[in-house]
Amino acid sequence: MIGWRDSDQDGVFDVLDVPLGLEGYGYWDADAGVYRFAGRTWVQTLPNLNSSGSGNDITTNTVTRAEYRVDGGPWTAIGDVGAAEASLDLSIPLAGTEGQLELRTVTIDTNAFGDEVVVTESFPHFLADLSRPATVGLPGINGFVWQDGDADGQWDAGEAGLANWTVQLVDQDGNPLDLQTRVEPDDFPDQQDIGEATPGVHLAAVGTGVQSSAVRVADFGTASSGSKVFIHQRLGSIWSADWNSVNRQLRIDFDSPVTQVSLDAVAPANDTAIGRLDAYDAQGHILARYTTSSLSDGASETMTVQRAAGDIAYVIAGAKRGTTVRLDRLVVGPESTATTDAQGAFSLPYLPAGTYQVAAMSPSDWEWTAPVSGSQNVTVAANDVVRHVDFGGLPSGTLHPWQNPVNPFDVNDDDVVSPLDALVVIQDLSTAGARKLPDPGPDSSPPPYVDVSGDGFATPLDALLVISFLSKGPSGNAEGEKSDGDQGGTGGTGPEGESAMDPARLSASPVITVPSIGMAAGPWVGGRRLVTSRRLQSEPLAVDRPVDRFLAWNPVGLLLEDLAPRPHTSDLPSGDEEPSWLQLLAEDRERYRAEADSLPQESDSVARPSEEENETVRPSNSAKASRSIQPTVSEETDASERTEGSREEEDEAIPEGNSEGSADASAS
């Protein structure tokens, strides 16, 4: 026993020193203004090692009461028990949700001076941050899975735990980690000697009633799984499946001490049995005992002994005096998978000391917020109770409701990424301005999915991300349209198969530099706009034709003129007195976010454009059109760039005449 209380100060772990058991769940009840705890407590027994008599385990204790304290303060009695086992339903009056609550159950005695003395107490204690639900916790990893309704990564009041979710230990590749060694009799041929068949585990028959130490498997009529059980050779060379408590027992040794051992006890047909499993350390000291209920006529029960210290060197299995029992299905080591209970709690107890990766399994339409990866690394020390390994999340589409969950760049949700998606964002900004997006409702909901970046705001950055995606797309397929051999229009991929223009990657830096930033508007020629490259980078970057065609589309220029005045021009490199609008879009998105915070959220009061107002504006000779197409090409543009622009014009010659027809051709 590790950390036991020597209540009678005799230096011996005896009946008075056995800790009490405690399990349960607690939470802050905001409506009642109290902290509630529901669970049970019980007296644990001392194994009876007397070689004669009934063999019943021993206790003289009762649970006196429950006690609590806050932030390590004095203990306060909260509920009288006065029994060997009892259910607990406690309401603890507290001032609020600040601090840490600790709860225990105790056995109290009175000394010669009339003072109360704690004889023994529960282990472990219940520990909880008052602001969040908690369980007593077992040595190992403990936590919750909950629905993070507001996606803030914090478990807030009113957010519920999730029942029947799977949490498991995984390896570095995300595959389930198996910490158990199994010896299943049905996995071996009938009558095979299996004493040394499993690496690290050694089975032997012990006692004065066995002919040899050999352990075999055979079908003897009753079993917990399959049909075979462990058997031994009695004196006289008779093979038997009936193990007892006196001279025919099964001993199982381990190459390295373990934390947990399980073995099934099975009653013979037409008979009763009480199974018993004892765990010992390397010095032969008994560490733990499991005794079954009374079993009859083939019934079975799994016996499990556990030690957080990981010091079980061997176990001995048999029956309680006066009965015989059959033994089946040996499992060595702790579980590596857990399922959450009704409150969303889970436990992975009695793990060997080490560092583990814990992952919560989720359906495909789920997004994690805490942590966003859905997994976390946890270090466990011997005897350590690790709490609050929690996972929060919510259904996909509720985390970023204004971002297309299938393809963030497909703003209008038509399954194609094209210049039209950027135009939709720009038109939205020209109508409603940069702003924090509201929760979707009956009068305002996607599509269009204008939050391309997924930051909860509508800003010029969202248009830039679409344009950048198009310019980075695969050669000949930059618009994201499906082509032969394509599965869909998702744009280019990086060297590891990732999307080359993932919005999260583009948004990671406060200032984004992509090829399209280096473009400036050129003069109108033949009803279309030429695009030339400024030398903002060491070498001019090629412009894909779809992006060239998009920038040449006159309505885009007109809509951009409706945006707010160009800010922050003084921060641009010298010589860029009239920056292109793409340069402005690439500025620090946090500035746009700050400006958006000061604007009202979209509501019914925001006038939306009518269908007539939404019609695409064609190039004209109006003052506004003339103003929107003024050249901004730097005087530094060299002859080669102008030649390239002229060559581009020749490659895509547009018939002279009606400028509206020219714009139509360009838009298509």
XYZ file of C-alpha atoms in Angstrom, residues 183-441:
259
model
C -4.118 -15.327 -23.010
C -7.346 -16.827 -24.371
C -7.662 -20.647 -24.016
C -9.710 -20.865 -27.214
C -6.717 -19.544 -29.189
C -4.791 -22.796 -28.546
C -5.290 -26.420 -29.633
C -6.959 -28.741 -27.149
C -4.603 -30.091 -24.454
C -1.707 -27.803 -25.484
C 0.697 -26.811 -22.723
C 0.544 -22.984 -22.651
C 2.625 -22.175 -19.581
C 5.318 -20.423 -21.649
C 3.306 -19.723 -24.808
C 2.898 -15.968 -24.239
C 5.986 -13.694 -24.077
C 6.329 -11.951 -20.726
C 3.621 -14.056 -19.036
C 4.248 -17.397 -17.281
C 1.442 -19.693 -16.062
C 1.983 -22.515 -13.552
C -0.159 -24.798 -11.412
C 0.920 -24.589 -7.741
C 0.039 -26.401 -4.523
C 0.414 -29.801 -2.953
C -2.504 -31.193 -4.918
C -1.000 -30.910 -8.420
C 1.102 -33.510 -10.221
C 3.156 -30.900 -12.119
C 3.240 -27.192 -12.842
C 1.921 -27.677 -16.390
C -1.095 -25.611 -17.480
C -3.106 -26.704 -20.514
C -6.427 -25.792 -22.149
C -9.482 -27.982 -22.738
C -13.269 -27.964 -23.090
C -14.864 -28.876 -19.743
C -18.415 -27.761 -20.434
C -18.503 -24.223 -18.970
C -16.455 -21.169 -19.960
C -16.809 -17.389 -20.004
C -15.741 -17.073 -23.647
C -15.707 -19.817 -26.251
C -15.570 -23.329 -24.796
C -12.077 -23.907 -23.338
C -10.657 -23.079 -19.893
C -7.298 -23.419 -18.115
C -6.702 -26.913 -16.679
C -4.115 -28.594 -14.414
C -2.951 -32.142 -13.628
C -4.077 -33.450 -10.259
C -2.272 -36.151 -8.317
C -2.819 -39.425 -10.107
C -2.389 -37.783 -13.538
C -6.021 -36.703 -13.809
C -6.497 -33.429 -15.718
C -8.982 -31.107 -14.035
C -10.512 -27.672 -14.634
C -11.521 -27.174 -10.989
C -9.165 -24.929 -8.999
C -9.526 -24.513 -5.210
C -8.152 -22.376 -2.382
C -5.935 -24.915 -0.651
C -3.688 -26.971 -2.906
C -4.647 -26.423 -6.562
C -4.147 -22.806 -7.630
C -3.024 -20.941 -10.753
C 0.030 -18.700 -10.393
C 0.822 -16.127 -13.099
C 4.200 -14.331 -13.102
C 5.230 -11.321 -15.219
C 8.644 -10.405 -16.600
C 8.017 -6.797 -15.516
C 5.614 -5.589 -12.802
C 2.218 -4.519 -14.143
C -0.634 -2.237 -13.086
C -3.665 -4.430 -13.821
C -4.608 -8.110 -14.187
C -8.022 -9.582 -15.058
C -9.123 -13.227 -15.008
C -12.599 -14.741 -15.420
C -14.036 -16.986 -12.700
C -16.603 -19.556 -13.926
C -18.870 -21.819 -11.879
C -18.999 -25.520 -12.823
C -22.287 -26.858 -14.167
C -24.765 -27.737 -11.415
C -22.499 -26.286 -8.745
C -21.615 -22.993 -7.033
C -18.287 -21.196 -6.852
C -16.662 -18.109 -5.334
C -13.535 -17.024 -7.181
C -10.585 -15.160 -5.707
C -7.613 -13.342 -7.256
C -4.694 -12.049 -5.141
C -1.929 -9.700 -6.343
C 1.597 -9.696 -4.850
C 4.713 -7.585 -5.179
C 8.190 -8.992 -5.837
C 8.768 -9.499 -2.091
C 5.626 -11.600 -1.722
C 3.527 -8.940 0.048
C -0.135 -9.055 -0.844
C -1.189 -5.859 -2.612
C -4.798 -6.341 -3.659
C -7.561 -8.931 -3.670
C -10.729 -9.529 -5.664
C -13.438 -11.921 -4.445
C -16.441 -12.692 -6.643
C -20.042 -12.988 -5.659
C -21.478 -16.497 -5.369
C -21.666 -17.966 -8.879
C -23.728 -20.972 -9.936
C -24.275 -23.287 -12.883
C -21.829 -21.853 -15.428
C -22.167 -18.174 -14.457
C -18.998 -16.076 -14.695
C -17.493 -12.881 -13.271
C -14.326 -11.000 -14.226
C -11.882 -10.592 -11.346
C -9.622 -7.520 -11.635
C -6.783 -6.342 -9.399
C -5.211 -2.936 -10.009
C -2.228 -1.018 -8.691
C -1.405 2.512 -9.790
C 2.159 1.983 -8.572
C 2.656 -0.687 -11.237
C 4.142 -3.146 -8.724
C 2.152 -6.356 -9.356
C 4.860 -9.012 -9.836
C 2.534 -12.021 -9.828
C -1.020 -13.110 -9.045
C -2.511 -16.295 -7.608
C -6.031 -17.385 -8.591
C -8.304 -19.978 -7.036
C -11.502 -20.225 -5.049
C -12.725 -19.205 -1.649
C -12.651 -22.046 0.856
C -15.272 -24.710 0.394
C -15.740 -24.182 -3.356
C -13.959 -24.856 -6.648
C -13.847 -22.553 -9.639
C -12.880 -22.643 -13.310
C -10.610 -19.991 -14.815
C -10.747 -18.421 -18.283
C -9.543 -15.439 -20.365
C -6.484 -13.786 -18.822
C -5.852 -10.092 -19.633
C -2.702 -8.308 -18.418
C -2.506 -4.515 -18.613
C -4.962 -1.589 -18.570
C -7.595 -0.561 -21.079
C -6.535 2.007 -23.666
C -10.077 2.914 -24.773
C -12.848 4.522 -22.720
C -16.457 5.573 -23.337
C -17.936 8.706 -21.774
C -20.746 8.311 -19.238
C -24.010 10.242 -19.006
C -22.154 13.373 -17.832
C -19.515 13.127 -20.575
C -16.823 11.855 -18.173
C -14.224 9.229 -19.055
C -11.304 7.549 -17.305
C -8.255 5.652 -18.549
C -7.053 4.295 -15.197
C -4.002 2.413 -13.968
C -1.733 3.317 -16.853
C 1.978 2.566 -16.534
C 4.047 5.694 -15.983
C 4.795 7.427 -19.286
C 3.622 9.980 -21.847
C 0.536 9.192 -23.916
C -1.314 10.744 -26.824
C -5.022 10.863 -25.976
C -7.495 11.302 -28.836
C -11.251 11.806 -28.845
C -12.981 10.024 -31.718
C -15.529 12.155 -33.585
C -17.854 11.810 -36.569
C -16.894 13.428 -39.863
C -19.268 16.359 -39.330
C -17.622 17.494 -36.068
C -15.055 20.211 -35.304
C -12.941 20.359 -32.154
C -12.321 23.658 -30.368
C -10.352 22.484 -27.318
C -7.953 21.297 -28.496
C -8.558 21.930 -32.194
C -6.635 18.759 -33.113
C -8.896 16.545 -31.002
C -5.849 15.014 -29.309
C -3.359 15.951 -26.615
C -0.211 14.573 -25.005
C -0.461 13.662 -21.327
C 2.287 12.539 -18.943
C 1.341 10.122 -16.160
C 3.524 9.350 -13.140
C 3.121 6.336 -10.873
C 0.098 6.791 -8.553
C -0.742 10.076 -10.322
C -4.366 11.171 -10.823
C -4.396 13.353 -13.959
C -7.598 15.400 -14.264
C -9.185 17.732 -16.835
C -7.943 16.031 -19.980
C -11.021 17.505 -21.664
C -12.245 17.764 -25.246
C -14.716 20.378 -26.495
C -16.249 20.777 -29.919
C -19.424 21.266 -31.909
C -21.007 20.130 -35.185
C -19.346 21.297 -38.392
C -20.863 24.427 -39.856
C -21.627 25.952 -36.468
C -17.982 26.870 -35.799
C -17.588 28.965 -38.987
C -21.171 29.296 -40.241
C -20.277 31.846 -42.943
C -17.441 29.714 -44.366
C -18.255 27.005 -46.902
C -17.579 23.734 -45.007
C -16.849 21.823 -48.228
C -14.628 24.350 -50.032
C -13.955 27.730 -48.347
C -13.227 29.382 -51.710
C -16.621 28.432 -53.207
C -18.428 31.537 -51.952
C -21.634 31.152 -53.973
C -21.796 27.377 -53.308
C -22.050 26.347 -56.956
C -19.333 23.648 -56.641
C -16.947 25.701 -58.802
C -14.276 28.170 -57.672
C -14.258 30.999 -60.207
C -13.753 34.791 -60.360
C -17.454 35.100 -59.647
C -16.794 33.986 -56.042
C -14.451 36.931 -55.454
C -16.949 39.263 -57.107
C -19.687 38.085 -54.723
C -17.503 39.003 -51.726
C -16.616 42.393 -53.211
C -20.256 43.165 -53.948
C -21.180 42.189 -50.372
C -18.516 44.551 -49.016
C -19.645 47.382 -51.271
C -23.182 46.985 -49.933
C -22.714 46.218 -46.237
C -19.063 47.089 -45.627
C -16.458 45.292 -43.555
C -18.095 43.895 -40.418
C -18.309 41.144 -37.872
C -20.754 38.589 -39.204
C -23.835 37.770 -37.113
C -25.125 34.340 -36.209
C -27.164 33.021 -39.140
C -30.901 33.568 -38.821
